[in-house]
Amino acid sequence: HAALDTSGCADPAVFAKAAVLARLVLYDIKLLDDDMHVEWTGTPNTIILENLRGLESIDTEVWIRLPLVPGVNDHPDHISAILDLLRGTRFRQVSLLPFHRIGEGKYKRLGLPDRMAGIKAPSDADIETIRSRFANAGFNVSIGK
């Protein structure tokens, strides 16, 4: 069993070759707004969304993973946009990945600035609100730790 764990930021031809070899693709969607995607990840999301569309024609199981960062991508309008995007796909498994502070010590040890220093983990109530929206829209939803 091979799984491809990806942000989808890869040359589409190379990505398609890797995806067909996997039995499962774990596909992260961080932000749909291209400018915000560049601001927070350093790269446009154009190729990421193109590769997501490409997965439609590949007979591989796909789980969409949504890292949830309070104040960055947990806004109701953004969640609505993701729901709209996913409704038009065959992908029905969604994993919510709430932001956590586990990596904080690594930044300190490496002497690097932590851009996420002021961000706190989402509340259980906020996670449940988002989970309910996806579940009510017909998605199978899990919550990662």
C-alpha positions as a printed Julia matrix, in Angstrom:
145×3 Matrix{Float64}:
   0.0    0.0     0.0
   1.5    3.33   -1.05
   0.19   6.72   -0.05
   1.08  10.11   -1.48
   1.03  12.86    1.16
   1.11  16.16   -0.7
   0.33  19.83   -0.93
  -0.08  19.28   -4.66
   2.65  21.78   -5.49
   4.38  19.83   -8.26
   4.67  19.7   -12.01
   1.32  18.26  -13.19
   2.94  15.55  -15.36
   5.15  14.38  -12.5
   2.29  14.65  -10.03
   0.0   12.5   -12.2
   2.68   9.79  -12.5
   3.09   9.68   -8.72
  -0.66   9.75   -8.05
  -1.42   6.73  -10.23
   1.16   4.69   -8.3
  -0.52   5.43   -4.97
  -3.57   3.73   -3.55
  -4.3    6.81   -1.44
  -3.59  10.52   -1.91
  -3.64  12.77    1.16
  -4.12  16.22   -0.38
  -3.74  19.4     1.67
  -5.74  22.49    0.78
  -4.56  25.49    2.75
  -6.01  28.59    1.1
  -8.07  29.19   -2.03
  -7.3   32.91   -2.36
  -4.1   33.02   -4.43
  -2.7   36.19   -2.82
  -3.21  34.8     0.68
  -1.71  31.49   -0.4
   1.42  33.29   -1.57
   1.53  35.33    1.66
   1.29  32.29    3.96
   3.04  29.55    1.96
   5.34  31.44   -0.4
   3.84  29.92   -3.53
   0.74  30.48   -5.71
  -2.03  27.9    -5.5
  -2.71  27.73   -9.25
  -0.77  24.49   -9.8
  -2.17  23.04   -6.56
  -5.74  23.52   -7.76
  -4.8   22.23  -11.22
  -3.39  19.04   -9.72
  -6.48  18.63   -7.56
  -8.62  18.76  -10.7
  -6.28  16.24  -12.32
  -6.97  13.75   -9.55
 -10.57  13.54  -10.76
  -9.52  11.37  -13.71
  -7.25   9.06  -11.72
  -8.73   5.99  -10.04
  -7.03   6.62   -6.7
  -8.67   7.25   -3.36
  -8.26  10.89   -2.28
  -8.63  12.35    1.2
  -8.72  16.12    1.4
  -6.92  17.54    4.41
  -7.64  21.03    5.67
  -5.12  22.52    8.08
  -7.14  24.98   10.18
  -5.21  28.06   11.28
  -7.29  30.56   13.29
  -7.41  33.96   11.65
  -5.82  32.63    8.48
  -8.1   30.05    6.84
 -10.9   29.3     9.28
 -13.19  32.16    8.25
 -16.74  31.05    7.34
 -16.41  32.5     3.83
 -13.26  30.48    3.19
 -14.92  27.32    4.49
 -17.86  28.03    2.15
 -15.48  28.41   -0.79
 -13.81  25.08    0.01
 -17.21  23.41    0.32
 -18.2   24.84   -3.07
 -14.96  23.59   -4.61
 -15.26  20.09   -3.17
 -18.96  19.69   -3.98
 -17.91  19.67   -7.64
 -15.5   16.77   -7.1
 -15.74  13.07   -6.31
 -13.77  13.6    -3.09
 -15.89  13.0     0.01
 -13.33  12.27    2.73
 -12.22  15.42    4.57
  -9.77  15.56    7.45
  -9.68  18.7     9.55
  -6.21  19.35   10.97
  -6.43  21.94   13.77
  -3.41  24.2    14.22
  -1.16  23.3    17.14
   2.01  24.67   18.74
   4.09  21.47   18.56
   6.72  22.96   16.23
   7.34  26.04   18.37
  10.44  24.56   20.04
  12.04  23.75   16.68
  12.01  27.41   15.67
  13.69  28.37   18.94
  16.36  25.67   18.64
  17.12  26.7    15.06
  17.1   30.41   15.9
  14.42  31.08   13.28
  11.51  33.5    13.56
   8.17  31.82   14.24
   5.56  33.5    12.02
   2.88  31.58   13.89
   3.96  32.71   17.37
   0.78  34.65   18.14
  -1.65  32.09   16.78
  -3.5   29.87   19.22
  -5.1   26.52   18.51
  -8.75  26.68   17.43
 -11.34  26.01   20.09
 -13.24  22.74   20.19
 -16.41  24.72   19.42
 -14.86  26.28   16.31
 -13.66  22.9    15.08
 -17.09  21.4    15.67
 -18.76  24.22   13.72
 -16.54  23.53   10.71
 -16.91  19.75   11.08
 -20.69  20.12   11.12
 -20.68  22.23    7.97
 -18.81  19.54    6.06
 -20.83  16.68    7.55
 -24.11  18.45    6.75
 -22.91  18.87    3.17
 -22.44  15.1     2.84
 -18.74  14.72    3.52
 -17.13  12.08    5.73
 -15.17  14.15    8.24
 -12.4   13.24   10.62
 -10.46  15.48   12.97
  -6.71  15.01   13.21
  -4.55  15.69   16.21
